Amino acid sequence: MKISFSFFFIIVLGIVSPVFAQERFAAASQTAPNATQRFNPDISLNGLFAAAYFSEPENLQFGAHDPSDRGFTLQNLELTMSATVDPYFRAEGHLIFGFEEGESIVEIEEAHMTTLALPYGLQLMAGQFFTRFGRLNPQHPHAWDFVDQAIVNTLMFGGDGLRNPGVQISALLPLPFYLEILGSVQNAKGETAMSFLSSNGETFAGRPILEQAVNEAEDMLSMGRLKASFDLSETLTAVAGTSHLFASNGTGTDTATRIHGIDFFIKWKPLMTDHGWPFVSLQGEAMQRSYEAGAATLDDGTTLPRETFETEGFYIQSLYGFKRRWVAGLRYDLADATDPADPRTGDRWRLSPNLSYYPSEFSKIRLQYNYDRSDDLADPIHAVFLQYEFTIGAHAAHSF
Amino acid sequence: MKWLLLCFITILLLPSVDSWAKTIHIVTTTEDLAAIARDIGGDRVSVDFIAKGVQDPHFIDAKPSYLLKLSRADLFVEIGLGLESGWAPTLLSGARNGRIQPGSPGYVRAADGIALLEVPTGRVDRSAGDVHGEGNPHYWLDPANGKAIALNISEGLLRIDPEGKAVYAQNLKRFTERLDAALLRWDAAMKPLEGEKVVTYHNSWPYFLKRFGIKAVDYVEPKPGIPPASAHLKQLIERIRAEDVKIIIAEPYFDQKVPNFLAEQSGARLVVLPPSVSTGGGIEDYFQLFDHLIDTLTKALQPSGVR
């Protein structure tokens, strides 16, 4: 495994070096709108807020950007900058500002550079980034179609999603249809990798997470993903993918976690649209985690055996943009655990209808209701959210 | 990890399909650009496009299949000025194609060298709606600008395919001469409409209207991209009557309810004009587009056709 790991980097170097030797044509831009804006990156600030009501003050919203208290929540304040670095790279950074127990905090959500011109349809990304697992994990909270994170994502990846420093290589295969293959290696440590090495001081299934050094390739987080897309007709497009994760976890010295996921997305949109409306989309993701937890003796003398925990869950959601500016959504979540730190907790399911109104591409108001049922609670929790969002500055292009 | 490596090695060993092909693959963002590229490239090129003529080019989904098209393109041509900013950057960066990135020989911004209208001079912010910071992007609708677009495309082709120099120069000359001749015909046909006043749905016709001396007194949208409220419509109806506006112009992809209502209430005539070449919709090239636009407009304004 160690040999193949270094081989990976040799290949990467081999691909990159000829690109730098290539001469590039420099086009003189004839119309620069504003001299002061030359060379400045695109900058935008996104504010995402919610007012929330829960039928019980104690609830099950574990997502770090989910509204989780009665009252108002700053879900995220995101500062984004992006630009072309030179003829070879694009780069972008996303800084998140928020509150944690009353204190203002800053998180480095993403900061990465991406190659623009590798041969053979290859693309390399390096820096701090969301693991490109499935559809939801790489999405920033303001791009979510619902107020809160899907239950299965919180269970598998924790409140902040799976993200860490690393490198990713992807290739667009020379086939008549779209097939992309992605592989990444990232650090497996920290609270943004809670199913893996995680952080010392946390627990999983009652076992303390140990301090871990990186001793072998397994102590790095490896991901493989295949993504395919087909245009079923001029107006109907489907995307499907499978994702696979592997790394050691923090409950022992020889314990590992595997997560597999499948995802799909289908969108219908007529050719003639009034500012992008109407449209219908259907999206779903299912994930399965196999977590080998090590044996542990707790402070009170309790001993826990070595044990493998299987956790599964999925969500399926549909959006209907029925009238210009308006989108109605419905999501169903199901998972066989409720608490992300404890896979032994009971089943949980949730139904979330919502209605979004977009005054423009730069603002959004969303009303959502959650019916949230867990085996661990006698009664369901009802929640109502009113979410509001603004973006000032540059508007990033949409991904599909 | 091992299977992953195997996959990558396989990809490295695969011959690049495109490098063997002799035809130059051009991908344009719109059908208007595709039509001109076909005229200039002739038999040396194959031309594909992303936004169909019947689609609003502001609102195109960045579908993976489009990304695939760009990954195999030798030349990429876009309108620029923010028209495609909602989707083209996603496609360009995902295409992993160094030949067509902005600044590379295979990238053509069709707007280069065109005298742009409505370039904001002072402070720009979005309280004014969807304003384009570099100027109004609908410049292909002045047929005279077709010459500059054709020149930009021929220069792009020359950069990546110098062997075709004679062919491109000849095609450019032929295109320009044909356009000059057509301009005389179109100008003559539109002469009776000089000085007319119109209301357009979106501010997408300034180049076309300026060319033929027609004035847009107002827009159905109170600000670009902002739908009208009833107070604005009421004002608009009064204005149409007061200024004797005979025509309301709307693109086919906008919701026709509001312009229809305006026409009914004000007595002006609603003329639905396609702003783009549409090979699926019977407008095969750049010349047919203006033939169609001018024919439709002049017919709508014939004495018997008004009121």
PDB file of N, CA, C and O in Angstrom, chain A residues 285-349:
ATOM      1  N   GLU A 285     -29.899  10.013  -2.156  1.00  0.00           N
ATOM      2  CA  GLU A 285     -28.595   9.445  -1.821  1.00  0.00           C
ATOM      3  C   GLU A 285     -28.816   8.393  -0.748  1.00  0.00           C
ATOM      4  O   GLU A 285     -29.595   8.612   0.184  1.00  0.00           O
ATOM      5  N   ALA A 286     -28.117   7.290  -0.872  1.00  0.00           N
ATOM      6  CA  ALA A 286     -28.139   6.272   0.182  1.00  0.00           C
ATOM      7  C   ALA A 286     -26.695   5.984   0.567  1.00  0.00           C
ATOM      8  O   ALA A 286     -25.806   5.991  -0.291  1.00  0.00           O
ATOM      9  N   MET A 287     -26.462   5.781   1.869  1.00  0.00           N
ATOM     10  CA  MET A 287     -25.098   5.530   2.340  1.00  0.00           C
ATOM     11  C   MET A 287     -25.109   4.375   3.327  1.00  0.00           C
ATOM     12  O   MET A 287     -26.096   4.143   4.034  1.00  0.00           O
ATOM     13  N   GLN A 288     -23.984   3.699   3.350  1.00  0.00           N
ATOM     14  CA  GLN A 288     -23.846   2.579   4.268  1.00  0.00           C
ATOM     15  C   GLN A 288     -22.450   2.682   4.871  1.00  0.00           C
ATOM     16  O   GLN A 288     -21.464   2.852   4.154  1.00  0.00           O
ATOM     17  N   ARG A 289     -22.379   2.629   6.204  1.00  0.00           N
ATOM     18  CA  ARG A 289     -21.088   2.736   6.879  1.00  0.00           C
ATOM     19  C   ARG A 289     -20.810   1.469   7.688  1.00  0.00           C
ATOM     20  O   ARG A 289     -21.702   0.954   8.363  1.00  0.00           O
ATOM     21  N   SER A 290     -19.583   1.026   7.595  1.00  0.00           N
ATOM     22  CA  SER A 290     -19.149  -0.111   8.385  1.00  0.00           C
ATOM     23  C   SER A 290     -17.998   0.389   9.262  1.00  0.00           C
ATOM     24  O   SER A 290     -16.926   0.713   8.755  1.00  0.00           O
ATOM     25  N   TYR A 291     -18.241   0.520  10.562  1.00  0.00           N
ATOM     26  CA  TYR A 291     -17.289   1.123  11.483  1.00  0.00           C
ATOM     27  C   TYR A 291     -16.785   0.028  12.435  1.00  0.00           C
ATOM     28  O   TYR A 291     -17.551  -0.483  13.248  1.00  0.00           O
ATOM     29  N   GLU A 292     -15.513  -0.362  12.327  1.00  0.00           N
ATOM     30  CA  GLU A 292     -14.923  -1.327  13.266  1.00  0.00           C
ATOM     31  C   GLU A 292     -14.471  -0.547  14.487  1.00  0.00           C
ATOM     32  O   GLU A 292     -13.502   0.213  14.408  1.00  0.00           O
ATOM     33  N   ALA A 293     -15.187  -0.731  15.595  1.00  0.00           N
ATOM     34  CA  ALA A 293     -14.810  -0.006  16.806  1.00  0.00           C
ATOM     35  C   ALA A 293     -13.906  -0.900  17.653  1.00  0.00           C
ATOM     36  O   ALA A 293     -14.185  -2.092  17.813  1.00  0.00           O
ATOM     37  N   GLY A 294     -12.843  -0.321  18.183  1.00  0.00           N
ATOM     38  CA  GLY A 294     -11.896  -1.096  18.985  1.00  0.00           C
ATOM     39  C   GLY A 294     -12.443  -1.392  20.385  1.00  0.00           C
ATOM     40  O   GLY A 294     -13.408  -0.780  20.832  1.00  0.00           O
ATOM     41  N   ALA A 295     -11.825  -2.355  21.055  1.00  0.00           N
ATOM     42  CA  ALA A 295     -12.186  -2.636  22.440  1.00  0.00           C
ATOM     43  C   ALA A 295     -11.723  -1.473  23.318  1.00  0.00           C
ATOM     44  O   ALA A 295     -10.722  -0.827  23.004  1.00  0.00           O
ATOM     45  N   ALA A 296     -12.485  -1.185  24.386  1.00  0.00           N
ATOM     46  CA  ALA A 296     -12.097  -0.062  25.242  1.00  0.00           C
ATOM     47  C   ALA A 296     -12.492  -0.336  26.678  1.00  0.00           C
ATOM     48  O   ALA A 296     -13.491  -1.020  26.952  1.00  0.00           O
ATOM     49  N   THR A 297     -11.695   0.130  27.615  1.00  0.00           N
ATOM     50  CA  THR A 297     -12.063   0.094  29.034  1.00  0.00           C
ATOM     51  C   THR A 297     -12.264   1.537  29.483  1.00  0.00           C
ATOM     52  O   THR A 297     -11.362   2.373  29.341  1.00  0.00           O
ATOM     53  N   LEU A 298     -13.491   1.841  29.948  1.00  0.00           N
ATOM     54  CA  LEU A 298     -13.810   3.220  30.315  1.00  0.00           C
ATOM     55  C   LEU A 298     -13.327   3.520  31.736  1.00  0.00           C
ATOM     56  O   LEU A 298     -12.938   2.622  32.477  1.00  0.00           O
ATOM     57  N   ASP A 299     -13.352   4.785  32.112  1.00  0.00           N
ATOM     58  CA  ASP A 299     -12.880   5.229  33.430  1.00  0.00           C
ATOM     59  C   ASP A 299     -13.617   4.530  34.569  1.00  0.00           C
ATOM     60  O   ASP A 299     -13.034   4.253  35.612  1.00  0.00           O
ATOM     61  N   ASP A 300     -14.915   4.244  34.357  1.00  0.00           N
ATOM     62  CA  ASP A 300     -15.674   3.595  35.439  1.00  0.00           C
ATOM     63  C   ASP A 300     -15.506   2.085  35.447  1.00  0.00           C
ATOM     64  O   ASP A 300     -16.218   1.373  36.154  1.00  0.00           O
ATOM     65  N   GLY A 301     -14.574   1.560  34.650  1.00  0.00           N
ATOM     66  CA  GLY A 301     -14.289   0.119  34.680  1.00  0.00           C
ATOM     67  C   GLY A 301     -15.068  -0.687  33.658  1.00  0.00           C
ATOM     68  O   GLY A 301     -14.799  -1.871  33.454  1.00  0.00           O
ATOM     69  N   THR A 302     -16.064  -0.061  33.001  1.00  0.00           N
ATOM     70  CA  THR A 302     -16.841  -0.782  31.990  1.00  0.00           C
ATOM     71  C   THR A 302     -15.916  -1.185  30.847  1.00  0.00           C
ATOM     72  O   THR A 302     -15.100  -0.376  30.419  1.00  0.00           O
ATOM     73  N   THR A 303     -16.048  -2.405  30.374  1.00  0.00           N
ATOM     74  CA  THR A 303     -15.266  -2.784  29.191  1.00  0.00           C
ATOM     75  C   THR A 303     -16.205  -2.935  28.010  1.00  0.00           C
ATOM     76  O   THR A 303     -17.314  -3.461  28.122  1.00  0.00           O
ATOM     77  N   LEU A 304     -15.757  -2.429  26.870  1.00  0.00           N
ATOM     78  CA  LEU A 304     -16.537  -2.536  25.634  1.00  0.00           C
ATOM     79  C   LEU A 304     -15.740  -3.416  24.684  1.00  0.00           C
ATOM     80  O   LEU A 304     -14.533  -3.234  24.533  1.00  0.00           O
ATOM     81  N   PRO A 305     -16.394  -4.379  24.033  1.00  0.00           N
ATOM     82  CA  PRO A 305     -15.665  -5.289  23.151  1.00  0.00           C
ATOM     83  C   PRO A 305     -15.367  -4.652  21.797  1.00  0.00           C
ATOM     84  O   PRO A 305     -15.940  -3.629  21.444  1.00  0.00           O
ATOM     85  N   ARG A 306     -14.475  -5.292  21.058  1.00  0.00           N
ATOM     86  CA  ARG A 306     -14.272  -4.904  19.666  1.00  0.00           C
ATOM     87  C   ARG A 306     -15.543  -5.272  18.901  1.00  0.00           C
ATOM     88  O   ARG A 306     -16.067  -6.373  19.060  1.00  0.00           O
ATOM     89  N   GLU A 307     -16.036  -4.400  18.094  1.00  0.00           N
ATOM     90  CA  GLU A 307     -17.365  -4.593  17.518  1.00  0.00           C
ATOM     91  C   GLU A 307     -17.469  -3.790  16.225  1.00  0.00           C
ATOM     92  O   GLU A 307     -16.898  -2.715  16.120  1.00  0.00           O
ATOM     93  N   THR A 308     -18.182  -4.323  15.241  1.00  0.00           N
ATOM     94  CA  THR A 308     -18.383  -3.562  13.998  1.00  0.00           C
ATOM     95  C   THR A 308     -19.814  -3.033  13.950  1.00  0.00           C
ATOM     96  O   THR A 308     -20.766  -3.793  14.152  1.00  0.00           O
ATOM     97  N   PHE A 309     -19.950  -1.753  13.730  1.00  0.00           N
ATOM     98  CA  PHE A 309     -21.271  -1.131  13.662  1.00  0.00           C
ATOM     99  C   PHE A 309     -21.619  -0.816  12.211  1.00  0.00           C
ATOM    100  O   PHE A 309     -20.848  -0.163  11.512  1.00  0.00           O
ATOM    101  N   GLU A 310     -22.765  -1.316  11.792  1.00  0.00           N
ATOM    102  CA  GLU A 310     -23.258  -1.014  10.438  1.00  0.00           C
ATOM    103  C   GLU A 310     -24.339   0.051  10.564  1.00  0.00           C
ATOM    104  O   GLU A 310     -25.292  -0.113  11.323  1.00  0.00           O
ATOM    105  N   THR A 311     -24.182   1.143   9.831  1.00  0.00           N
ATOM    106  CA  THR A 311     -25.180   2.213   9.862  1.00  0.00           C
ATOM    107  C   THR A 311     -25.604   2.513   8.434  1.00  0.00           C
ATOM    108  O   THR A 311     -24.760   2.537   7.536  1.00  0.00           O
ATOM    109  N   GLU A 312     -26.896   2.718   8.252  1.00  0.00           N
ATOM    110  CA  GLU A 312     -27.404   2.986   6.908  1.00  0.00           C
ATOM    111  C   GLU A 312     -28.415   4.114   6.941  1.00  0.00           C
ATOM    112  O   GLU A 312     -29.060   4.349   7.966  1.00  0.00           O
ATOM    113  N   GLY A 313     -28.560   4.749   5.836  1.00  0.00           N
ATOM    114  CA  GLY A 313     -29.590   5.785   5.757  1.00  0.00           C
ATOM    115  C   GLY A 313     -29.709   6.317   4.348  1.00  0.00           C
ATOM    116  O   GLY A 313     -28.847   6.068   3.505  1.00  0.00           O
ATOM    117  N   PHE A 314     -30.800   7.008   4.097  1.00  0.00           N
ATOM    118  CA  PHE A 314     -30.947   7.651   2.796  1.00  0.00           C
ATOM    119  C   PHE A 314     -31.841   8.866   2.911  1.00  0.00           C
ATOM    120  O   PHE A 314     -32.549   9.052   3.916  1.00  0.00           O
ATOM    121  N   TYR A 315     -31.811   9.682   1.898  1.00  0.00           N
ATOM    122  CA  TYR A 315     -32.828  10.724   1.747  1.00  0.00           C
ATOM    123  C   TYR A 315     -33.258  10.718   0.300  1.00  0.00           C
ATOM    124  O   TYR A 315     -32.513  10.288  -0.596  1.00  0.00           O
ATOM    125  N   ILE A 316     -34.474  11.183   0.069  1.00  0.00           N
ATOM    126  CA  ILE A 316     -34.937  11.383  -1.302  1.00  0.00           C
ATOM    127  C   ILE A 316     -35.722  12.688  -1.300  1.00  0.00           C
ATOM    128  O   ILE A 316     -36.452  12.976  -0.353  1.00  0.00           O
ATOM    129  N   GLN A 317     -35.487  13.501  -2.281  1.00  0.00           N
ATOM    130  CA  GLN A 317     -36.129  14.818  -2.277  1.00  0.00           C
ATOM    131  C   GLN A 317     -36.526  15.214  -3.685  1.00  0.00           C
ATOM    132  O   GLN A 317     -35.927  14.792  -4.663  1.00  0.00           O
ATOM    133  N   SER A 318     -37.579  16.015  -3.748  1.00  0.00           N
ATOM    134  CA  SER A 318     -38.042  16.484  -5.040  1.00  0.00           C
ATOM    135  C   SER A 318     -38.320  17.971  -4.966  1.00  0.00           C
ATOM    136  O   SER A 318     -38.787  18.482  -3.944  1.00  0.00           O
ATOM    137  N   LEU A 319     -38.000  18.674  -6.030  1.00  0.00           N
ATOM    138  CA  LEU A 319     -38.288  20.096  -6.110  1.00  0.00           C
ATOM    139  C   LEU A 319     -39.185  20.344  -7.311  1.00  0.00           C
ATOM    140  O   LEU A 319     -39.019  19.708  -8.353  1.00  0.00           O
ATOM    141  N   TYR A 320     -40.102  21.255  -7.150  1.00  0.00           N
ATOM    142  CA  TYR A 320     -40.969  21.627  -8.259  1.00  0.00           C
ATOM    143  C   TYR A 320     -40.988  23.152  -8.357  1.00  0.00           C
ATOM    144  O   TYR A 320     -41.569  23.829  -7.513  1.00  0.00           O
ATOM    145  N   GLY A 321     -40.312  23.676  -9.357  1.00  0.00           N
ATOM    146  CA  GLY A 321     -40.342  25.114  -9.605  1.00  0.00           C
ATOM    147  C   GLY A 321     -41.583  25.396 -10.421  1.00  0.00           C
ATOM    148  O   GLY A 321     -41.557  25.282 -11.641  1.00  0.00           O
ATOM    149  N   PHE A 322     -42.683  25.709  -9.753  1.00  0.00           N
ATOM    150  CA  PHE A 322     -43.986  25.708 -10.437  1.00  0.00           C
ATOM    151  C   PHE A 322     -44.301  27.032 -11.103  1.00  0.00           C
ATOM    152  O   PHE A 322     -45.144  27.106 -11.982  1.00  0.00           O
ATOM    153  N   LYS A 323     -43.653  28.116 -10.656  1.00  0.00           N
ATOM    154  CA  LYS A 323     -43.977  29.443 -11.173  1.00  0.00           C
ATOM    155  C   LYS A 323     -42.731  30.266 -10.975  1.00  0.00           C
ATOM    156  O   LYS A 323     -42.013  30.052  -9.996  1.00  0.00           O
ATOM    157  N   ARG A 324     -42.448  31.174 -11.885  1.00  0.00           N
ATOM    158  CA  ARG A 324     -41.247  31.983 -11.765  1.00  0.00           C
ATOM    159  C   ARG A 324     -41.094  32.486 -10.333  1.00  0.00           C
ATOM    160  O   ARG A 324     -42.047  33.004  -9.748  1.00  0.00           O
ATOM    161  N   ARG A 325     -39.929  32.327  -9.767  1.00  0.00           N
ATOM    162  CA  ARG A 325     -39.545  32.724  -8.411  1.00  0.00           C
ATOM    163  C   ARG A 325     -39.937  31.729  -7.308  1.00  0.00           C
ATOM    164  O   ARG A 325     -39.496  31.842  -6.182  1.00  0.00           O
ATOM    165  N   TRP A 326     -40.810  30.754  -7.616  1.00  0.00           N
ATOM    166  CA  TRP A 326     -41.333  29.873  -6.572  1.00  0.00           C
ATOM    167  C   TRP A 326     -40.869  28.433  -6.756  1.00  0.00           C
ATOM    168  O   TRP A 326     -40.910  27.895  -7.857  1.00  0.00           O
ATOM    169  N   VAL A 327     -40.457  27.804  -5.657  1.00  0.00           N
ATOM    170  CA  VAL A 327     -40.078  26.391  -5.693  1.00  0.00           C
ATOM    171  C   VAL A 327     -40.687  25.686  -4.477  1.00  0.00           C
ATOM    172  O   VAL A 327     -40.524  26.133  -3.340  1.00  0.00           O
ATOM    173  N   ALA A 328     -41.397  24.584  -4.732  1.00  0.00           N
ATOM    174  CA  ALA A 328     -41.923  23.763  -3.643  1.00  0.00           C
ATOM    175  C   ALA A 328     -41.053  22.517  -3.533  1.00  0.00           C
ATOM    176  O   ALA A 328     -40.627  21.968  -4.551  1.00  0.00           O
ATOM    177  N   GLY A 329     -40.759  22.094  -2.319  1.00  0.00           N
ATOM    178  CA  GLY A 329     -39.888  20.935  -2.129  1.00  0.00           C
ATOM    179  C   GLY A 329     -40.457  19.966  -1.121  1.00  0.00           C
ATOM    180  O   GLY A 329     -41.254  20.340  -0.246  1.00  0.00           O
ATOM    181  N   LEU A 330     -40.080  18.705  -1.262  1.00  0.00           N
ATOM    182  CA  LEU A 330     -40.466  17.683  -0.284  1.00  0.00           C
ATOM    183  C   LEU A 330     -39.294  16.723  -0.123  1.00  0.00           C
ATOM    184  O   LEU A 330     -38.714  16.267  -1.104  1.00  0.00           O
ATOM    185  N   ARG A 331     -38.929  16.456   1.134  1.00  0.00           N
ATOM    186  CA  ARG A 331     -37.808  15.555   1.397  1.00  0.00           C
ATOM    187  C   ARG A 331     -38.218  14.505   2.428  1.00  0.00           C
ATOM    188  O   ARG A 331     -38.917  14.825   3.403  1.00  0.00           O
ATOM    189  N   TYR A 332     -37.778  13.289   2.187  1.00  0.00           N
ATOM    190  CA  TYR A 332     -37.974  12.219   3.164  1.00  0.00           C
ATOM    191  C   TYR A 332     -36.618  11.670   3.550  1.00  0.00           C
ATOM    192  O   TYR A 332     -35.798  11.347   2.692  1.00  0.00           O
ATOM    193  N   ASP A 333     -36.356  11.603   4.850  1.00  0.00           N
ATOM    194  CA  ASP A 333     -35.091  11.133   5.412  1.00  0.00           C
ATOM    195  C   ASP A 333     -35.347   9.868   6.220  1.00  0.00           C
ATOM    196  O   ASP A 333     -36.314   9.810   6.963  1.00  0.00           O
ATOM    197  N   LEU A 334     -34.458   8.898   6.101  1.00  0.00           N
ATOM    198  CA  LEU A 334     -34.564   7.726   6.981  1.00  0.00           C
ATOM    199  C   LEU A 334     -33.164   7.236   7.313  1.00  0.00           C
ATOM    200  O   LEU A 334     -32.298   7.137   6.432  1.00  0.00           O
ATOM    201  N   ALA A 335     -32.925   6.944   8.609  1.00  0.00           N
ATOM    202  CA  ALA A 335     -31.611   6.420   9.001  1.00  0.00           C
ATOM    203  C   ALA A 335     -31.808   5.479  10.182  1.00  0.00           C
ATOM    204  O   ALA A 335     -32.764   5.632  10.942  1.00  0.00           O
ATOM    205  N   ASP A 336     -30.889   4.525  10.317  1.00  0.00           N
ATOM    206  CA  ASP A 336     -31.082   3.565  11.414  1.00  0.00           C
ATOM    207  C   ASP A 336     -30.322   3.959  12.681  1.00  0.00           C
ATOM    208  O   ASP A 336     -30.014   3.125  13.512  1.00  0.00           O
ATOM    209  N   ALA A 337     -30.005   5.228  12.814  1.00  0.00           N
ATOM    210  CA  ALA A 337     -29.472   5.756  14.075  1.00  0.00           C
ATOM    211  C   ALA A 337     -29.891   7.209  14.177  1.00  0.00           C
ATOM    212  O   ALA A 337     -30.175   7.857  13.160  1.00  0.00           O
ATOM    213  N   THR A 338     -29.924   7.728  15.391  1.00  0.00           N
ATOM    214  CA  THR A 338     -30.338   9.104  15.600  1.00  0.00           C
ATOM    215  C   THR A 338     -29.160  10.002  15.939  1.00  0.00           C
ATOM    216  O   THR A 338     -29.028  11.091  15.431  1.00  0.00           O
ATOM    217  N   ASP A 339     -28.260   9.504  16.803  1.00  0.00           N
ATOM    218  CA  ASP A 339     -27.144  10.330  17.265  1.00  0.00           C
ATOM    219  C   ASP A 339     -25.878  10.027  16.450  1.00  0.00           C
ATOM    220  O   ASP A 339     -25.459   8.872  16.388  1.00  0.00           O
ATOM    221  N   PRO A 340     -25.244  11.033  15.844  1.00  0.00           N
ATOM    222  CA  PRO A 340     -24.062  10.770  15.031  1.00  0.00           C
ATOM    223  C   PRO A 340     -22.929  10.091  15.810  1.00  0.00           C
ATOM    224  O   PRO A 340     -22.153   9.329  15.236  1.00  0.00           O
ATOM    225  N   ALA A 341     -22.812  10.362  17.106  1.00  0.00           N
ATOM    226  CA  ALA A 341     -21.706   9.788  17.878  1.00  0.00           C
ATOM    227  C   ALA A 341     -22.054   8.414  18.431  1.00  0.00           C
ATOM    228  O   ALA A 341     -21.226   7.763  19.066  1.00  0.00           O
ATOM    229  N   ASP A 342     -23.291   7.967  18.190  1.00  0.00           N
ATOM    230  CA  ASP A 342     -23.673   6.670  18.749  1.00  0.00           C
ATOM    231  C   ASP A 342     -24.568   5.881  17.803  1.00  0.00           C
ATOM    232  O   ASP A 342     -25.778   6.088  17.761  1.00  0.00           O
ATOM    233  N   PRO A 343     -23.982   4.955  17.048  1.00  0.00           N
ATOM    234  CA  PRO A 343     -24.765   4.188  16.072  1.00  0.00           C
ATOM    235  C   PRO A 343     -25.767   3.224  16.722  1.00  0.00           C
ATOM    236  O   PRO A 343     -26.580   2.645  16.024  1.00  0.00           O
ATOM    237  N   ARG A 344     -25.692   3.078  18.060  1.00  0.00           N
ATOM    238  CA  ARG A 344     -26.637   2.176  18.729  1.00  0.00           C
ATOM    239  C   ARG A 344     -27.968   2.841  19.024  1.00  0.00           C
ATOM    240  O   ARG A 344     -28.885   2.216  19.515  1.00  0.00           O
ATOM    241  N   THR A 345     -28.066   4.150  18.772  1.00  0.00           N
ATOM    242  CA  THR A 345     -29.336   4.841  19.016  1.00  0.00           C
ATOM    243  C   THR A 345     -30.373   4.374  18.000  1.00  0.00           C
ATOM    244  O   THR A 345     -30.047   3.722  17.014  1.00  0.00           O
ATOM    245  N   GLY A 346     -31.624   4.750  18.243  1.00  0.00           N
ATOM    246  CA  GLY A 346     -32.736   4.187  17.468  1.00  0.00           C
ATOM    247  C   GLY A 346     -32.905   4.786  16.074  1.00  0.00           C
ATOM    248  O   GLY A 346     -32.252   5.743  15.696  1.00  0.00           O
ATOM    249  N   ASP A 347     -33.828   4.164  15.319  1.00  0.00           N
ATOM    250  CA  ASP A 347     -34.145   4.646  13.971  1.00  0.00           C
ATOM    251  C   ASP A 347     -34.719   6.063  14.023  1.00  0.00           C
ATOM    252  O   ASP A 347     -35.348   6.452  15.011  1.00  0.00           O
ATOM    253  N   ARG A 348     -34.507   6.781  12.945  1.00  0.00           N
ATOM    254  CA  ARG A 348     -35.079   8.123  12.878  1.00  0.00           C
ATOM    255  C   ARG A 348     -35.577   8.366  11.468  1.00  0.00           C
ATOM    256  O   ARG A 348     -34.914   7.994  10.498  1.00  0.00           O
ATOM    257  N   TRP A 349     -36.754   8.983  11.344  1.00  0.00           N
ATOM    258  CA  TRP A 349     -37.192   9.426  10.019  1.00  0.00           C
ATOM    259  C   TRP A 349     -37.784  10.819  10.121  1.00  0.00           C
ATOM    260  O   TRP A 349     -38.197  11.266  11.189  1.00  0.00           O
TER     261      TRP A 349
END
